[in-house]
Amino acid sequence: MKPITFSREETKALASDIQDYFREELDQDIGALPAEMLMRFFGEKMGAYFYNRGVYDAQELVAKRMESLSYDVFALEQPTKHLR
């Protein structure tokens, strides 16, 4: 699997969210560089778990859509004397 990368703008936004969290929830200020390092650490250690959860959710959605599509295709069937 290709590693997930973020644009510079996305990285700055994520780091800013981490800084906000530390300030609001932990009453601590951290700089942009430590916030980016923390983001990368969590991405490396837990990113695959979140990614896989998204893959599982997508698989479930596709399976449901395929089942629904199958019913829709059978609904197009025309009546004949031959039973399948």
GROMACS .gro file of C-alpha atoms in nm:
model
   84
    1MET     CA    1   0.000   0.000   0.000
    2LYS     CA    2   0.121   0.346  -0.088
    3PRO     CA    3   0.177   0.563   0.220
    4ILE     CA    4  -0.086   0.827   0.285
    5THR     CA    5   0.048   1.177   0.234
    6PHE     CA    6  -0.109   1.513   0.304
    7SER     CA    7  -0.054   1.843   0.130
    8ARG     CA    8   0.126   2.117   0.320
    9GLU     CA    9  -0.209   2.292   0.378
   10GLU     CA   10  -0.368   1.972   0.514
   11THR     CA   11  -0.069   1.912   0.742
   12LYS     CA   12  -0.090   2.267   0.876
   13ALA     CA   13  -0.466   2.230   0.935
   14LEU     CA   14  -0.421   1.899   1.120
   15ALA     CA   15  -0.136   2.038   1.330
   16SER     CA   16  -0.352   2.340   1.413
   17ASP     CA   17  -0.632   2.107   1.528
   18ILE     CA   18  -0.384   1.925   1.752
   19GLN     CA   19  -0.263   2.255   1.896
   20ASP     CA   20  -0.625   2.359   1.962
   21TYR     CA   21  -0.695   2.028   2.134
   22PHE     CA   22  -0.392   2.061   2.360
   23ARG     CA   23  -0.486   2.418   2.446
   24GLU     CA   24  -0.858   2.355   2.508
   25GLU     CA   25  -0.853   2.007   2.663
   26LEU     CA   26  -0.514   1.988   2.831
   27ASP     CA   27  -0.451   2.356   2.899
   28GLN     CA   28  -0.109   2.327   2.732
   29ASP     CA   29   0.044   2.509   2.441
   30ILE     CA   30   0.254   2.317   2.191
   31GLY     CA   31   0.427   2.451   1.885
   32ALA     CA   32   0.352   2.371   1.523
   33LEU     CA   33   0.653   2.139   1.484
   34PRO     CA   34   0.566   1.919   1.787
   35ALA     CA   35   0.204   1.911   1.666
   36GLU     CA   36   0.316   1.792   1.322
   37MET     CA   37   0.545   1.533   1.480
   38LEU     CA   38   0.255   1.408   1.693
   39MET     CA   39   0.032   1.392   1.384
   40ARG     CA   40   0.291   1.186   1.198
   41PHE     CA   41   0.344   0.958   1.498
   42PHE     CA   42  -0.027   0.882   1.531
   43GLY     CA   43  -0.058   0.843   1.154
   44GLU     CA   44   0.223   0.587   1.148
   45LYS     CA   45   0.099   0.397   1.455
   46MET     CA   46  -0.279   0.413   1.407
   47GLY     CA   47  -0.341   0.534   1.054
   48ALA     CA   48  -0.375   0.182   0.912
   49TYR     CA   49  -0.650   0.100   1.165
   50PHE     CA   50  -0.856   0.403   1.061
   51TYR     CA   51  -0.786   0.337   0.694
   52ASN     CA   52  -0.890  -0.027   0.725
   53ARG     CA   53  -1.210   0.072   0.904
   54GLY     CA   54  -1.293   0.293   0.605
   55VAL     CA   55  -1.217   0.003   0.369
   56TYR     CA   56  -1.447  -0.230   0.569
   57ASP     CA   57  -1.725   0.029   0.565
   58ALA     CA   58  -1.682   0.074   0.189
   59GLN     CA   59  -1.691  -0.304   0.135
   60GLU     CA   60  -2.015  -0.328   0.331
   61LEU     CA   61  -2.168  -0.043   0.131
   62VAL     CA   62  -2.065  -0.198  -0.202
   63ALA     CA   63  -2.202  -0.539  -0.098
   64LYS     CA   64  -2.538  -0.384  -0.007
   65ARG     CA   65  -2.550  -0.191  -0.334
   66MET     CA   66  -2.461  -0.503  -0.533
   67GLU     CA   67  -2.739  -0.699  -0.360
   68SER     CA   68  -2.984  -0.420  -0.436
   69LEU     CA   69  -2.862  -0.406  -0.795
   70SER     CA   70  -2.910  -0.781  -0.827
   71TYR     CA   71  -3.274  -0.745  -0.718
   72ASP     CA   72  -3.320  -0.460  -0.965
   73VAL     CA   73  -3.181  -0.673  -1.250
   74PHE     CA   74  -3.410  -0.966  -1.163
   75ALA     CA   75  -3.703  -0.723  -1.161
   76LEU     CA   76  -3.636  -0.660  -1.530
   77GLU     CA   77  -3.702  -1.026  -1.609
   78GLN     CA   78  -3.998  -1.084  -1.839
   79PRO     CA   79  -4.249  -1.363  -1.770
   80THR     CA   80  -4.204  -1.679  -1.977
   81LYS     CA   81  -4.334  -2.036  -1.968
   82HIS     CA   82  -3.989  -2.151  -1.860
   83LEU     CA   83  -3.923  -2.143  -1.486
   84ARG     CA   84  -3.567  -2.087  -1.381
   0.00000   0.00000   0.00000
